[in-house]
Amino acid sequence: MENRIITLDEFIIRKQKDFSYATGELTGLLRDIGVAAKIVNREVNKAGLVNILGTEEESNSSGDTVQKLDMYANQKLIDCLRNSGECCAIASEENEDFVTIPPVEDKAAKYVVVFDPLDGSSNIDVNVSVGTIFGIYRRQSGDNDTVVLDDFLQKGTDLIAAGYVIYGTSTILVYSTGNGVNGFTLDPSIGEFCLSHRDIKIPASGGYYSVNQGYYLKFDLEMRRYIDYCSDSNLRLRYIGSMVSDIHRILIQGGIFLYPNTRKYPKGKLRLLYECNPLSFIMEQAGGKAINTKLARILEMEPRELHQRSTIVMGSPDMVDEMKEFVMRYSTESPTIV
Ligand code: AHG
Ligand code: MN
Ligand code: MN
C-alpha cells in the first residue's frame, strides 16, 4: 500500500474531507494550480531552446526588469485560474492591479489567488532553479459583489492554502492547507506530481544560512552581528537568489534565510503578498518561524497595498529565536517583540 504512487490529484481529493466546509471548490482550485505548474514547467525546461529567453523591454509594477518567461508564466496561471471557475480575482507580482475574473457558468467564485509566477527569474538565463509561489484567500466581499482591494489585503493568518513549485533538478510542488505540508515530485514520464515528501517538518536547527552577504555593509548593526555569528559558527552559506530554492533547502535541511533592509530597499525587497506570506505559511506549517527584522510575525502583518515589501527572516525555529536575541541585544530601536 505504502509503495503505491499517490498523485497530487488523488491526495487533494482525499484531503478534502479535512475541511468542515469542503465543497470541492478548493480542491478544484488546487488542481488547476497543479495544471498551471506543469505548463510553466514545460516552458521553463525548454527555455534554452526557444526564443522565449531574454529580457522583455519592460519593468514590472515593482520596477524590476521582467524576463519573457515571467510574462508567460503569469499568463498561464491567469488562464488556468480563469477557466477554473473557483477563483474570482487574482493579484500577481507582474500586474500593477488585481485582475477580476468573470464567473464561469454564472457560478459565484469564493476565492482570490495571489502569486509570484516566476520567482528568481534572473536565474533563467543561466539554467539555475526558479519557482512559482501562490496563496489562496477566501474573498471578503459578498459572493455576487464586485471584488475589492480588501479581498487581497488580508493577513497571512487568513490564508486558506499556500504553496510553491520549484523548477529544479526535478520539479516539486509543495503546498499546505493549514494541516501540515506535503511535497510532490513531477514524474515527467507520466506527467503527474507524485507524493514524495510526506508531512514535511523543518529541523529545529540546521547547518545553513542564506543571505545576500554582498550587501553586508548595507545591513543594520544587529544584522551584521548576527551574520558574523553565523560565519563564526561555521554555518555553510548558500544563496541562490531564487527565494523558493533557498527556502526549499532550508525547509528540508534546516537553517535560516534572511532578506533584511538595505539602503536600496529600506523596507526590504521581498513582497509581502506574493512571496513572504505564502512561504511563511508553509514555514510555520512545517514547524518553522517567520518574522520581519522588527521581530513581528510575518503572517500577522497588516497589508496596506498589493505590492508592499517586507524584510524577512525565516527558517528553523531555534535559529530564528537566536537571531531575535541578536536584534534585541544590538538594535538601537526598540523592536516589536513577538
Ligand atoms: P523575482 O524574480 O520574483 O523578482 O524574485 C527575486 C527575489 C527572490 O527570489 C530572491 O530571494 C531575491 O529577489 C534576490 O534578490 P537579490 O539579488 O537582491 O539578493
Ligand atoms: Mn520573487
Ligand atoms: Mn517573480
Short mmCIF file of C-alpha atoms and ligand atoms in Angstrom, two decimals:
data_model
loop_
_atom_site.label_atom_id
_atom_site.label_comp_id
_atom_site.label_asym_id
_atom_site.label_seq_id
_atom_site.Cartn_x
_atom_site.Cartn_y
_atom_site.Cartn_z
CA MET A 1 0.00 0.00 0.00
CA GLU A 2 2.66 2.50 1.05
CA ASN A 3 4.69 1.88 -2.08
CA ARG A 4 1.74 2.80 -4.22
CA ILE A 5 2.11 6.07 -6.10
CA ILE A 6 -0.21 8.78 -4.80
CA THR A 7 -0.75 11.55 -7.31
CA LEU A 8 -1.35 15.17 -6.36
CA ASP A 9 -4.93 14.99 -7.62
CA GLU A 10 -5.68 11.88 -5.59
CA PHE A 11 -4.08 13.38 -2.49
CA ILE A 12 -6.01 16.63 -2.80
CA ILE A 13 -9.31 14.77 -3.17
CA ARG A 14 -8.54 12.54 -0.16
CA LYS A 15 -7.73 15.63 1.91
CA GLN A 16 -10.99 17.34 1.01
CA LYS A 17 -12.65 15.74 3.99
CA ASP A 18 -10.29 17.71 6.29
CA PHE A 19 -12.36 20.83 5.70
CA SER A 20 -15.57 21.36 7.55
CA TYR A 21 -16.91 23.43 4.67
CA ALA A 22 -15.49 21.14 1.99
CA THR A 23 -17.44 21.52 -1.20
CA GLY A 24 -14.74 20.59 -3.65
CA GLU A 25 -14.09 24.19 -4.70
CA LEU A 26 -10.70 24.49 -3.04
CA THR A 27 -9.88 21.03 -4.32
CA GLY A 28 -10.62 22.17 -7.86
CA LEU A 29 -8.57 25.31 -7.43
CA LEU A 30 -5.52 23.44 -6.17
CA ARG A 31 -5.76 21.01 -9.05
CA ASP A 32 -5.89 23.89 -11.52
CA ILE A 33 -2.75 25.38 -9.97
CA GLY A 34 -1.13 21.95 -10.41
CA VAL A 35 -2.03 22.04 -14.11
CA ALA A 36 -0.61 25.55 -14.50
CA ALA A 37 2.60 24.38 -12.78
CA LYS A 38 3.01 21.61 -15.36
CA ILE A 39 2.57 24.06 -18.23
CA VAL A 40 5.07 26.52 -16.76
CA ASN A 41 7.44 23.63 -16.06
CA ARG A 42 7.32 22.58 -19.71
CA GLU A 43 8.33 26.06 -20.84
CA VAL A 44 10.99 26.54 -18.15
CA ASN A 45 12.55 23.21 -19.16
CA LYS A 46 12.97 24.25 -22.76
CA ALA A 47 13.89 27.85 -22.03
CA GLY A 48 17.36 27.36 -23.50
CA LEU A 49 15.94 26.04 -26.76
CA VAL A 50 13.42 28.57 -27.82
CA ASN A 51 13.44 32.23 -28.47
CA ILE A 52 11.44 32.88 -25.33
CA LEU A 53 14.62 33.55 -23.40
CA GLY A 54 15.81 37.05 -22.63
CA THR A 55 14.70 40.26 -21.10
CA GLU A 56 11.49 41.89 -22.10
CA GLU A 57 11.79 45.63 -22.59
CA GLU A 58 9.53 46.49 -19.72
CA SER A 59 9.57 46.57 -15.95
CA ASN A 60 7.03 45.01 -13.59
CA SER A 61 5.00 47.08 -11.14
CA SER A 62 7.81 46.88 -8.58
CA GLY A 63 10.29 48.33 -11.09
CA ASP A 64 12.33 45.15 -11.69
CA THR A 65 13.30 44.10 -15.20
CA VAL A 66 10.85 41.49 -16.46
CA GLN A 67 12.02 38.33 -18.20
CA LYS A 68 9.87 36.94 -21.01
CA LEU A 69 9.20 33.74 -19.14
CA ASP A 70 7.78 35.82 -16.27
CA MET A 71 5.08 37.04 -18.60
CA TYR A 72 4.46 33.57 -20.00
CA ALA A 73 4.10 32.04 -16.53
CA ASN A 74 1.88 34.92 -15.44
CA GLN A 75 -0.44 34.45 -18.40
CA LYS A 76 -0.64 30.66 -18.00
CA LEU A 77 -1.55 30.96 -14.33
CA ILE A 78 -4.21 33.55 -15.12
CA ASP A 79 -5.60 31.37 -17.95
CA CYS A 80 -5.82 28.27 -15.74
CA LEU A 81 -7.49 30.21 -12.92
CA ARG A 82 -9.84 31.91 -15.39
CA ASN A 83 -11.06 28.51 -16.61
CA SER A 84 -11.23 27.07 -13.12
CA GLY A 85 -14.47 28.77 -12.10
CA GLU A 86 -13.37 28.77 -8.45
CA CYS A 87 -11.35 32.00 -8.47
CA CYS A 88 -13.00 35.42 -8.74
CA ALA A 89 -9.80 37.50 -8.96
CA ILE A 90 -6.03 37.25 -8.93
CA ALA A 91 -3.20 39.55 -7.89
CA SER A 92 0.21 38.92 -9.35
CA GLU A 93 3.66 40.37 -8.87
CA GLU A 94 3.59 41.07 -12.60
CA ASN A 95 0.35 43.10 -12.65
CA GLU A 96 0.01 46.60 -11.27
CA ASP A 97 -3.57 45.98 -10.19
CA PHE A 98 -5.61 42.90 -9.37
CA VAL A 99 -7.47 41.20 -12.22
CA THR A 100 -11.14 40.29 -11.80
CA ILE A 101 -12.25 37.00 -13.35
CA PRO A 102 -15.81 36.75 -14.63
CA PRO A 103 -17.93 33.91 -13.21
CA VAL A 104 -17.92 30.67 -15.17
CA GLU A 105 -21.47 29.45 -15.92
CA ASP A 106 -22.87 32.14 -13.58
CA LYS A 107 -21.37 30.47 -10.52
CA ALA A 108 -20.02 32.92 -7.93
CA ALA A 109 -16.44 32.01 -7.04
CA LYS A 110 -15.33 32.25 -3.40
CA TYR A 111 -11.56 32.52 -3.67
CA VAL A 112 -8.90 35.03 -4.66
CA VAL A 113 -5.38 33.89 -5.54
CA VAL A 114 -2.11 35.82 -5.14
CA PHE A 115 1.07 34.68 -6.87
CA ASP A 116 4.62 35.31 -7.94
CA PRO A 117 4.50 33.49 -11.30
CA LEU A 118 8.25 33.13 -11.68
CA ASP A 119 10.46 33.69 -8.69
CA GLY A 120 14.19 34.11 -9.17
CA SER A 121 13.80 34.97 -12.82
CA SER A 122 17.30 36.46 -13.09
CA ASN A 123 18.46 32.82 -12.85
CA ILE A 124 16.69 31.65 -16.00
CA ASP A 125 19.38 32.66 -18.46
CA VAL A 126 21.97 30.65 -16.54
CA ASN A 127 19.89 27.50 -16.05
CA VAL A 128 19.51 27.78 -12.28
CA SER A 129 16.36 26.84 -10.36
CA VAL A 130 13.38 29.15 -10.38
CA GLY A 131 9.93 28.80 -8.82
CA THR A 132 6.29 29.81 -8.57
CA ILE A 133 4.68 30.92 -5.29
CA PHE A 134 0.93 31.09 -4.59
CA GLY A 135 -1.54 31.87 -1.83
CA ILE A 136 -5.31 31.39 -1.67
CA TYR A 137 -7.74 33.52 0.37
CA ARG A 138 -11.48 33.39 0.77
CA ARG A 139 -12.94 36.59 -0.63
CA GLN A 140 -14.30 39.02 1.93
CA SER A 141 -16.78 40.79 -0.35
CA GLY A 142 -20.16 39.17 -0.95
CA ASP A 143 -20.22 36.35 -3.50
CA ASN A 144 -22.14 38.43 -6.02
CA ASP A 145 -20.48 41.78 -5.30
CA THR A 146 -17.58 43.40 -7.08
CA VAL A 147 -14.16 42.19 -5.99
CA VAL A 148 -12.38 44.91 -3.98
CA LEU A 149 -8.80 45.60 -2.92
CA ASP A 150 -9.62 44.49 0.64
CA ASP A 151 -10.23 40.97 -0.68
CA PHE A 152 -6.46 40.86 -1.18
CA LEU A 153 -5.29 42.91 1.78
CA GLN A 154 -5.81 40.04 4.20
CA LYS A 155 -3.24 38.95 6.71
CA GLY A 156 -1.21 35.81 6.16
CA THR A 157 -3.09 34.21 9.05
CA ASP A 158 -6.17 34.32 6.81
CA LEU A 159 -4.58 32.16 4.11
CA ILE A 160 -6.68 29.11 3.27
CA ALA A 161 -3.83 27.47 1.38
CA ALA A 162 -0.39 28.34 0.05
CA GLY A 163 2.44 26.67 -1.75
CA TYR A 164 5.27 26.82 -4.21
CA VAL A 165 6.67 24.98 -7.17
CA ILE A 166 10.42 24.64 -7.63
CA TYR A 167 11.66 24.03 -11.16
CA GLY A 168 14.96 22.47 -10.17
CA THR A 169 16.84 19.28 -10.90
CA SER A 170 13.37 17.88 -10.52
CA THR A 171 10.11 19.81 -10.33
CA ILE A 172 8.48 19.74 -6.91
CA LEU A 173 5.18 21.22 -5.78
CA VAL A 174 4.86 21.86 -2.04
CA TYR A 175 1.60 23.03 -0.50
CA SER A 176 -0.35 23.30 2.71
CA THR A 177 -3.98 23.88 3.52
CA GLY A 178 -3.16 24.58 7.17
CA ASN A 179 -2.84 20.95 8.12
CA GLY A 180 0.84 20.18 7.57
CA VAL A 181 2.99 20.42 4.47
CA ASN A 182 3.39 17.88 1.68
CA GLY A 183 5.59 17.80 -1.40
CA PHE A 184 5.02 16.18 -4.79
CA THR A 185 7.67 15.48 -7.41
CA LEU A 186 6.72 15.65 -11.07
CA ASP A 187 7.33 12.35 -12.84
CA PRO A 188 7.81 13.56 -16.42
CA SER A 189 7.22 10.08 -17.84
CA ILE A 190 3.59 10.08 -16.69
CA GLY A 191 3.11 13.85 -16.36
CA GLU A 192 1.91 13.58 -12.76
CA PHE A 193 3.01 15.13 -9.49
CA CYS A 194 3.54 12.18 -7.11
CA LEU A 195 3.69 12.36 -3.32
CA SER A 196 7.40 12.31 -2.44
CA HIS A 197 7.76 14.44 0.72
CA ARG A 198 5.05 13.50 3.20
CA ASP A 199 4.37 15.76 6.19
CA ILE A 200 7.50 17.90 5.88
CA LYS A 201 8.93 19.09 9.21
CA ILE A 202 11.82 21.52 9.33
CA PRO A 203 14.71 20.57 11.68
CA ALA A 204 14.73 22.70 14.87
CA SER A 205 18.19 23.90 13.88
CA GLY A 206 20.39 23.41 10.83
CA GLY A 207 23.75 23.98 9.23
CA TYR A 208 22.93 26.63 6.62
CA TYR A 209 22.40 30.37 6.48
CA SER A 210 21.12 32.07 3.37
CA VAL A 211 21.52 35.80 2.84
CA ASN A 212 22.94 38.07 0.15
CA GLN A 213 26.18 38.64 2.02
CA GLY A 214 27.29 41.03 -0.73
CA TYR A 215 25.04 43.60 0.93
CA TYR A 216 26.70 43.08 4.34
CA LEU A 217 27.86 46.68 4.68
CA LYS A 218 24.35 47.92 3.90
CA PHE A 219 22.76 45.95 6.75
CA ASP A 220 21.98 47.35 10.19
CA LEU A 221 24.45 46.67 13.01
CA GLU A 222 22.40 43.90 14.66
CA MET A 223 22.10 42.06 11.35
CA ARG A 224 25.84 42.34 10.73
CA ARG A 225 26.48 40.97 14.22
CA TYR A 226 24.17 38.04 13.58
CA ILE A 227 25.76 37.26 10.21
CA ASP A 228 29.22 37.41 11.82
CA TYR A 229 27.94 34.92 14.36
CA CYS A 230 26.67 32.57 11.61
CA SER A 231 30.03 32.77 9.90
CA ASP A 232 31.94 32.26 13.20
CA SER A 233 29.78 29.23 13.95
CA ASN A 234 30.93 27.61 10.68
CA LEU A 235 27.45 27.57 9.22
CA ARG A 236 27.53 26.99 5.49
CA LEU A 237 26.45 29.95 3.37
CA ARG A 238 24.12 29.11 0.48
CA TYR A 239 22.44 31.82 -1.56
CA ILE A 240 20.85 31.00 -4.88
CA GLY A 241 18.94 34.25 -5.39
CA SER A 242 15.67 32.39 -6.02
CA MET A 243 13.80 32.65 -2.76
CA VAL A 244 11.87 29.45 -3.50
CA SER A 245 15.09 27.47 -3.95
CA ASP A 246 16.74 28.94 -0.87
CA ILE A 247 13.65 28.27 1.25
CA HIS A 248 13.25 24.75 -0.11
CA ARG A 249 16.78 23.85 1.02
CA ILE A 250 16.14 25.28 4.47
CA LEU A 251 12.78 23.56 4.81
CA ILE A 252 14.33 20.17 4.07
CA GLN A 253 17.76 20.53 5.69
CA GLY A 254 17.26 23.23 8.33
CA GLY A 255 18.80 26.68 8.51
CA ILE A 256 17.89 30.32 8.29
CA PHE A 257 17.02 32.65 5.39
CA LEU A 258 17.34 36.42 5.73
CA TYR A 259 16.47 39.34 3.49
CA PRO A 260 16.90 42.40 5.74
CA ASN A 261 16.51 46.07 4.82
CA THR A 262 19.33 47.61 2.80
CA ARG A 263 19.94 51.17 1.67
CA LYS A 264 18.36 50.38 -1.69
CA TYR A 265 15.38 48.60 -0.10
CA PRO A 266 14.77 50.32 3.27
CA LYS A 267 11.61 48.24 3.83
CA GLY A 268 13.12 45.02 2.47
CA LYS A 269 12.88 43.75 -1.10
CA LEU A 270 10.55 40.78 -0.97
CA ARG A 271 6.83 41.24 -1.47
CA LEU A 272 4.57 40.54 1.48
CA LEU A 273 1.62 39.18 -0.53
CA TYR A 274 3.33 37.18 -3.23
CA GLU A 275 6.48 35.91 -1.52
CA CYS A 276 6.67 36.45 2.25
CA ASN A 277 3.18 35.39 3.32
CA PRO A 278 2.79 32.16 1.31
CA LEU A 279 6.30 30.97 2.21
CA SER A 280 5.86 31.96 5.87
CA PHE A 281 2.62 29.96 5.94
CA ILE A 282 4.48 26.90 4.63
CA MET A 283 7.37 27.51 7.03
CA GLU A 284 5.09 27.72 10.08
CA GLN A 285 3.07 24.71 8.98
CA ALA A 286 6.35 22.76 8.84
CA GLY A 287 7.25 23.87 12.39
CA GLY A 288 9.47 26.82 11.42
CA LYS A 289 9.21 30.53 12.21
CA ALA A 290 8.98 33.64 10.03
CA ILE A 291 9.37 37.21 11.29
CA ASN A 292 10.46 40.59 9.97
CA THR A 293 13.55 42.41 11.23
CA LYS A 294 11.34 44.35 13.69
CA LEU A 295 10.56 40.90 15.14
CA ALA A 296 6.89 40.91 14.18
CA ARG A 297 5.38 37.67 12.89
CA ILE A 298 5.09 37.95 9.10
CA LEU A 299 1.65 36.29 8.99
CA GLU A 300 0.25 38.95 11.35
CA MET A 301 1.46 41.93 9.34
CA GLU A 302 -1.33 44.17 8.10
CA PRO A 303 -1.04 44.56 4.31
CA ARG A 304 -1.77 48.09 3.09
CA GLU A 305 -1.04 47.71 -0.63
CA LEU A 306 -0.74 44.91 -3.15
CA HIS A 307 2.96 45.30 -3.83
CA GLN A 308 4.05 46.01 -0.27
CA ARG A 309 7.56 44.85 0.58
CA SER A 310 8.83 43.43 3.83
CA THR A 311 12.05 42.39 5.49
CA ILE A 312 12.07 38.72 6.37
CA VAL A 313 13.90 36.17 8.50
CA MET A 314 12.61 32.61 8.40
CA GLY A 315 13.63 29.05 9.00
CA SER A 316 14.45 26.64 11.80
CA PRO A 317 12.70 27.80 15.00
CA ASP A 318 15.75 27.72 17.28
CA MET A 319 17.80 29.73 14.79
CA VAL A 320 15.12 32.38 14.33
CA ASP A 321 14.89 32.69 18.13
CA GLU A 322 18.64 33.12 18.31
CA MET A 323 18.54 35.83 15.64
CA LYS A 324 15.88 37.62 17.68
CA GLU A 325 18.25 37.75 20.63
CA PHE A 326 20.88 39.48 18.49
CA VAL A 327 18.36 42.08 17.39
CA MET A 328 17.26 42.71 20.96
CA ARG A 329 20.86 42.97 22.12
CA TYR A 330 22.27 45.21 19.39
CA SER A 331 19.35 47.15 17.94
CA THR A 332 19.24 50.86 18.63
CA GLU A 333 15.46 50.89 18.06
CA SER A 334 13.01 49.11 20.32
CA PRO A 335 11.71 46.16 18.31
CA THR A 336 8.14 44.81 18.33
CA ILE A 337 8.77 41.71 20.38
CA VAL A 338 6.70 38.65 19.48
P1 AHG B 1 11.64 37.75 -8.59
O1 AHG B 1 12.47 37.02 -9.60
O2 AHG B 1 10.25 37.20 -8.45
O3 AHG B 1 11.66 39.25 -8.77
O4 AHG B 1 12.25 37.48 -7.12
C1 AHG B 1 13.61 37.64 -6.88
C2 AHG B 1 13.77 37.76 -5.42
C3 AHG B 1 13.91 36.46 -4.65
O5 AHG B 1 13.58 35.31 -5.33
C4 AHG B 1 15.33 36.42 -4.21
O6 AHG B 1 15.43 35.88 -2.93
C5 AHG B 1 15.75 37.86 -4.24
O7 AHG B 1 14.93 38.52 -5.16
C6 AHG B 1 17.17 38.05 -4.63
O8 AHG B 1 17.48 39.39 -4.51
P2 AHG B 1 18.99 39.92 -4.52
O9 AHG B 1 19.51 39.68 -5.89
O10 AHG B 1 18.87 41.36 -4.15
O11 AHG B 1 19.74 39.14 -3.47
MN MN B 2 10.02 36.54 -6.49
MN MN B 3 8.74 36.96 -10.00
#
